[in-house]
PDB file of C-alpha atoms in Angstrom:
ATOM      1  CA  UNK R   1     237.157  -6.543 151.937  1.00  0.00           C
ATOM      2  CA  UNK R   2     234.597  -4.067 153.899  1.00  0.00           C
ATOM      3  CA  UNK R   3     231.066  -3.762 152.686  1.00  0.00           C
ATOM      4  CA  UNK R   4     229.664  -0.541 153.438  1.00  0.00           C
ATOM      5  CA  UNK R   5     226.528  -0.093 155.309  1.00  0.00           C
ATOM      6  CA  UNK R   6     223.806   2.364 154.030  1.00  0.00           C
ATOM      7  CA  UNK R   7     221.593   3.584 156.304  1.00  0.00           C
ATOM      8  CA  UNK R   8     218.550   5.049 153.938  1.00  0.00           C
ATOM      9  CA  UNK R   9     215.112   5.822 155.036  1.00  0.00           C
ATOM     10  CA  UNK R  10     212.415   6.844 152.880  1.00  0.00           C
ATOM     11  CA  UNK R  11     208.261   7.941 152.942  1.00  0.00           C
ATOM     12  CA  UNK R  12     205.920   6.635 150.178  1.00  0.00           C
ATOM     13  CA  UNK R  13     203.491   9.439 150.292  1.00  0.00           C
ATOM     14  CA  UNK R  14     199.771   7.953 148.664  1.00  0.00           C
ATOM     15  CA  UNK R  15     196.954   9.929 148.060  1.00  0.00           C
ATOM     16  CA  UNK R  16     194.539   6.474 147.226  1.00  0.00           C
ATOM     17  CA  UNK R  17     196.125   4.368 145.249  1.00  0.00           C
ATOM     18  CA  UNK R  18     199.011   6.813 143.729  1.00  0.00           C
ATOM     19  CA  UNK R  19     202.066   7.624 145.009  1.00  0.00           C
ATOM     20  CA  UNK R  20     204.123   9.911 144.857  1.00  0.00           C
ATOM     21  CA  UNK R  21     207.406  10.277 143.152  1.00  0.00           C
ATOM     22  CA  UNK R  22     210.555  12.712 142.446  1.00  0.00           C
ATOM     23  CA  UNK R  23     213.002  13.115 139.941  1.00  0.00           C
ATOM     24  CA  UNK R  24     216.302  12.238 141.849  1.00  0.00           C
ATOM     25  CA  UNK R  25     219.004  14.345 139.503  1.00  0.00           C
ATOM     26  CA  UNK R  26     221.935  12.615 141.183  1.00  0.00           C
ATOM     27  CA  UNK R  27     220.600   8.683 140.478  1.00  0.00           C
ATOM     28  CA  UNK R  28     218.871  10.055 137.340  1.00  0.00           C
ATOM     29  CA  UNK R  29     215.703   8.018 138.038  1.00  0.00           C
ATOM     30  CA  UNK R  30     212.377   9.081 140.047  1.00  0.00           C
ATOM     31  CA  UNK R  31     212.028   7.624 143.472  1.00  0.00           C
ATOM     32  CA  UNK R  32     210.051   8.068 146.455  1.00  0.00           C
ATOM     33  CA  UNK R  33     211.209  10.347 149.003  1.00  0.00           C
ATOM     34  CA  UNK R  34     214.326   9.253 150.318  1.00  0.00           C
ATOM     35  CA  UNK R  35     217.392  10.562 152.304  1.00  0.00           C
ATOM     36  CA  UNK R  36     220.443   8.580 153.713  1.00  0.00           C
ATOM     37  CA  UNK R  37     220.072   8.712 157.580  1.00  0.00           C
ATOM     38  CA  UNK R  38     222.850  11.601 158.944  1.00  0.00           C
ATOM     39  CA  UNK R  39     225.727  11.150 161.502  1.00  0.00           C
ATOM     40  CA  UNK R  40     225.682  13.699 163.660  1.00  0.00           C
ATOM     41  CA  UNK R  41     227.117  15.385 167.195  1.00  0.00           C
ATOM     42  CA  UNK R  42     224.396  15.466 169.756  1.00  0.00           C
ATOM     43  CA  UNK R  43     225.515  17.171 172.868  1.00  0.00           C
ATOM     44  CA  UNK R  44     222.464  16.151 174.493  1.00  0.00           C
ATOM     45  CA  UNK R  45     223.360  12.042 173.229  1.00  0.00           C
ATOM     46  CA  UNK R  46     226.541  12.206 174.775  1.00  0.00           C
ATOM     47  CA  UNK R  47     230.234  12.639 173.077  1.00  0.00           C
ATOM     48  CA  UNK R  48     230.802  11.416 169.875  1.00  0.00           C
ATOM     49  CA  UNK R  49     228.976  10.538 166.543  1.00  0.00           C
ATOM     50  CA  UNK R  50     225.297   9.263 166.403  1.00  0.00           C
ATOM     51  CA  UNK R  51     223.069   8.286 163.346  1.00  0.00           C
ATOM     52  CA  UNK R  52     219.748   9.906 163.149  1.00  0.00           C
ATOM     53  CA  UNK R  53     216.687   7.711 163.500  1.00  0.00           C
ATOM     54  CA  UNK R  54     214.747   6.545 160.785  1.00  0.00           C
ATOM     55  CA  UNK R  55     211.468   8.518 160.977  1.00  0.00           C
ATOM     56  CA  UNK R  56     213.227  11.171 161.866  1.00  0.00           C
ATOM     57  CA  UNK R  57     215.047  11.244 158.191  1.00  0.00           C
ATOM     58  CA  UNK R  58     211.803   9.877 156.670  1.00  0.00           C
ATOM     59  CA  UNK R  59     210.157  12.873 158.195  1.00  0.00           C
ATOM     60  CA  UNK R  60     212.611  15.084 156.746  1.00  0.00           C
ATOM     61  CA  UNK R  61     212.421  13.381 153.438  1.00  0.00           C
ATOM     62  CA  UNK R  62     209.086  13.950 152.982  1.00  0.00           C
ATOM     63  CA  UNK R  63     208.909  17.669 153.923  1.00  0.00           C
ATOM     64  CA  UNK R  64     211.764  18.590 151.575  1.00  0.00           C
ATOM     65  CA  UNK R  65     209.401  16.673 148.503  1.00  0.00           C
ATOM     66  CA  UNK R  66     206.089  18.359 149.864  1.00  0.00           C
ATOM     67  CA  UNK R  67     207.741  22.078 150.829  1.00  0.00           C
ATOM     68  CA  UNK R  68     205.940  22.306 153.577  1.00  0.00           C
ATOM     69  CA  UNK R  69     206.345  20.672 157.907  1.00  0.00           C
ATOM     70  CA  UNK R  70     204.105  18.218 158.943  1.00  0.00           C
ATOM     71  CA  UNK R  71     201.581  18.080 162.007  1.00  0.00           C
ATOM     72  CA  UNK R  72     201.892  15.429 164.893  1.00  0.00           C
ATOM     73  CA  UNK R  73     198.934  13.231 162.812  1.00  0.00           C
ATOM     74  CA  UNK R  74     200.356  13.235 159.430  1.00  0.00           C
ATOM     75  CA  UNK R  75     204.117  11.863 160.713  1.00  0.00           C
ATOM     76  CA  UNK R  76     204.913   8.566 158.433  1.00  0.00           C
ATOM     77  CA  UNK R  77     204.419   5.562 160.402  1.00  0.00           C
ATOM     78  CA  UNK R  78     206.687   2.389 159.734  1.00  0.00           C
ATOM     79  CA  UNK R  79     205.889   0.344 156.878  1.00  0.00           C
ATOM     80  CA  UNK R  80     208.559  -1.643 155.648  1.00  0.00           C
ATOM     81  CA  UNK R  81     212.379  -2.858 156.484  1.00  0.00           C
ATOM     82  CA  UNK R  82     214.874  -4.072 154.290  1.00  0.00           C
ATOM     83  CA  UNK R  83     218.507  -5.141 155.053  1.00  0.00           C
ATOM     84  CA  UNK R  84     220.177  -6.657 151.924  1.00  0.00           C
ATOM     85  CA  UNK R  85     223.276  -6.744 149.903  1.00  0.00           C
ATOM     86  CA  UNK R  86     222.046  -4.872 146.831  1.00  0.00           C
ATOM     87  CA  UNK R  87     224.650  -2.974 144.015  1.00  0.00           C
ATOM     88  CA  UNK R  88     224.690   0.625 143.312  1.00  0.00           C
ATOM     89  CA  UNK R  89     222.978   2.173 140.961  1.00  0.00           C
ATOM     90  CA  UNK R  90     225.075   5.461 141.394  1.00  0.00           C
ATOM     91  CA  UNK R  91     228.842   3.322 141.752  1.00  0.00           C
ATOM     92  CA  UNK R  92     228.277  -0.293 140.717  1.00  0.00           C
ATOM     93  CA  UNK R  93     229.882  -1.501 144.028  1.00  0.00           C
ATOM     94  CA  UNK R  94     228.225  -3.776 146.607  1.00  0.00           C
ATOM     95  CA  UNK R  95     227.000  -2.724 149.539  1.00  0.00           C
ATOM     96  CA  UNK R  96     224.767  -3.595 152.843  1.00  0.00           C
ATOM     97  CA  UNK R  97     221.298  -1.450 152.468  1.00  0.00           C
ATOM     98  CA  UNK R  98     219.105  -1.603 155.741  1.00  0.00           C
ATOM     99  CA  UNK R  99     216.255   0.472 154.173  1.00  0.00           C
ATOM    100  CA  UNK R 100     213.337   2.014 156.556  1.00  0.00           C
ATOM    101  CA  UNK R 101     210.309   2.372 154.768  1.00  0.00           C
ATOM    102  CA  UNK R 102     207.338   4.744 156.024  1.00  0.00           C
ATOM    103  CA  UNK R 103     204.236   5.444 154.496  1.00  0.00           C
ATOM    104  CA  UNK R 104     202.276   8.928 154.823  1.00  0.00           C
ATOM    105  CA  UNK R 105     198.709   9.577 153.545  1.00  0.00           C
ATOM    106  CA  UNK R 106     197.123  12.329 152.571  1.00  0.00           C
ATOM    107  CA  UNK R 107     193.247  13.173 151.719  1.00  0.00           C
ATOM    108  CA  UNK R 108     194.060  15.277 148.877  1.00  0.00           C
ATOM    109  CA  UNK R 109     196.856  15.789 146.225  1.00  0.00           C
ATOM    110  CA  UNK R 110     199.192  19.297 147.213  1.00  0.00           C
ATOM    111  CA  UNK R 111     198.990  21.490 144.319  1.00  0.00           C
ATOM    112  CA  UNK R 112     202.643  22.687 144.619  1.00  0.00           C
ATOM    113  CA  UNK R 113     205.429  20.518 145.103  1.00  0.00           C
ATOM    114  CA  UNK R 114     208.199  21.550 147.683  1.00  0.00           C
ATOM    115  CA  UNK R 115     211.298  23.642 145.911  1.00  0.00           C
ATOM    116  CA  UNK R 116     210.400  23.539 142.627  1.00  0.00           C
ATOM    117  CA  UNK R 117     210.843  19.644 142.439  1.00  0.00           C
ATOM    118  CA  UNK R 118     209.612  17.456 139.618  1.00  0.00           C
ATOM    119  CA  UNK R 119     207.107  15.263 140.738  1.00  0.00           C
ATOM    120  CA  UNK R 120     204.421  12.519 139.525  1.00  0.00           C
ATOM    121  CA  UNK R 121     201.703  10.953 141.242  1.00  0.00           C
ATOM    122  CA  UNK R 122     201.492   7.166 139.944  1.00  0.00           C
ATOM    123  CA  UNK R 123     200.035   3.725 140.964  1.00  0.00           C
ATOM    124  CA  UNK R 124     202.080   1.097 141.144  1.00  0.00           C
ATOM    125  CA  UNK R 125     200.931  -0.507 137.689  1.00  0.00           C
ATOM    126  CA  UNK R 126     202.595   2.709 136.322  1.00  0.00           C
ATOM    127  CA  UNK R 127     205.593   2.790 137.949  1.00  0.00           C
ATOM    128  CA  UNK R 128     206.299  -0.265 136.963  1.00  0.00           C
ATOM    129  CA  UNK R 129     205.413   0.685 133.433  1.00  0.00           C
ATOM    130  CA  UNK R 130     207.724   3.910 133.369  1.00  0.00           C
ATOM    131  CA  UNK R 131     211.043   5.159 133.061  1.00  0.00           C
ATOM    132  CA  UNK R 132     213.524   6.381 134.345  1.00  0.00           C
ATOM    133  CA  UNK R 133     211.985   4.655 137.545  1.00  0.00           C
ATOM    134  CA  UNK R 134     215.135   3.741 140.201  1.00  0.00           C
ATOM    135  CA  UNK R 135     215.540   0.063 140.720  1.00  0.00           C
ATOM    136  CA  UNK R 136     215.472   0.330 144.265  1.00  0.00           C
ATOM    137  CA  UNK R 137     211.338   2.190 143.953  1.00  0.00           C
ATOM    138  CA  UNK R 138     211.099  -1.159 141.180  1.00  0.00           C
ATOM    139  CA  UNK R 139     212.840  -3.475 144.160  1.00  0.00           C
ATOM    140  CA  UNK R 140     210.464  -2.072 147.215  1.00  0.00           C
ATOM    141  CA  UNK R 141     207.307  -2.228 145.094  1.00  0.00           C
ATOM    142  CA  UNK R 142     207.761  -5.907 144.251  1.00  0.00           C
ATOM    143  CA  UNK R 143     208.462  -6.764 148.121  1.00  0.00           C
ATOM    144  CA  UNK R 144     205.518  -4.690 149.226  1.00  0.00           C
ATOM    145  CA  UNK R 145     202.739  -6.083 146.841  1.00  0.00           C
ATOM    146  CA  UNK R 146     204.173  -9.773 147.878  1.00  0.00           C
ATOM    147  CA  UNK R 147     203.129  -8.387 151.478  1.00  0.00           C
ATOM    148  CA  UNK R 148     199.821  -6.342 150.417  1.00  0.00           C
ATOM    149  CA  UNK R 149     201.478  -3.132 151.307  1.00  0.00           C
ATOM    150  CA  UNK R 150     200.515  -1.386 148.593  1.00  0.00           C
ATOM    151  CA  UNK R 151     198.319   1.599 148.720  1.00  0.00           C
ATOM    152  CA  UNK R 152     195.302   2.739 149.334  1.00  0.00           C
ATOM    153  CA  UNK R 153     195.938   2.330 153.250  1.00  0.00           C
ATOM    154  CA  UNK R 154     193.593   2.298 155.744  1.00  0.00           C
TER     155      UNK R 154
END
């Protein structure tokens, strides 16, 4: 039996000690910004099929949620990594996630979210708290408050 790898990377954007968080129509829960990482032709990578890097997807993860690109200082920086057998929320089936984390701060809440997205900005007491919240968002904020990962950063 083959156990499919997912490659997902994803940006908890804080301002202090909220974060932020979008409704996710297709897993019918909110989550942090996340995106599975692409496989792609590079002509300038050589022949054949590559997968995108991590920030690079968490970068483009968290400009789709805010609407807006980012400058060189506010790029997420690594926070987390994650590579366990974990079930589907979406199918049920069992698979290999090797998750890349990133966090992202900004000084103030946006007043506009990007593309007319549904959005909250919640500590992690109130995730927890909440629902529909996806069970992966539940799953990461468990691992990092065992770590002290949890915003506000510094």
């Amino acid at each position: 039996m083959k156990i499919e790898n997912v490659e997902v990377a994803g940006t908890i954007i804080a301002c202090g000690e909220q974060m932020l968080v979008v409704n996710n129509i297709k897993w019918g829960a909110f989550s942090f910004s996340m995106t599975k990482l692409r496989r792609r032709q590079d002509p300038a990578l050589g022949i054949g099929m590559h997968l995108e890097q991590p920030q690079a997807a968490a970068i483009r993860a968290a400009a789709e949620v805010l609407g807006r690109t980012l400058a060189e200082h506010e790029l997420p920086s690594l926070l987390h990594e994650v590579k366990e057998y974990r079930q589907s929320d979406a199918d049920g089936i069992w698979k290999l996630y090797n998750l890349h984390i990133f966090q992202m701060t900004l000084p103030k809440r946006p007043a506009i979210p990007g593309a007319g997205l549904e959005i909250e900005w919640l500590t992690a007491t109130e995730l927890r708290n909440r629902q529909p919240v996806s069970s992966t968002v539940r799953y990461l904020l468990t691992c990092l408050e065992e770590q002290g990962k949890l915003p506000p950063w510094k």
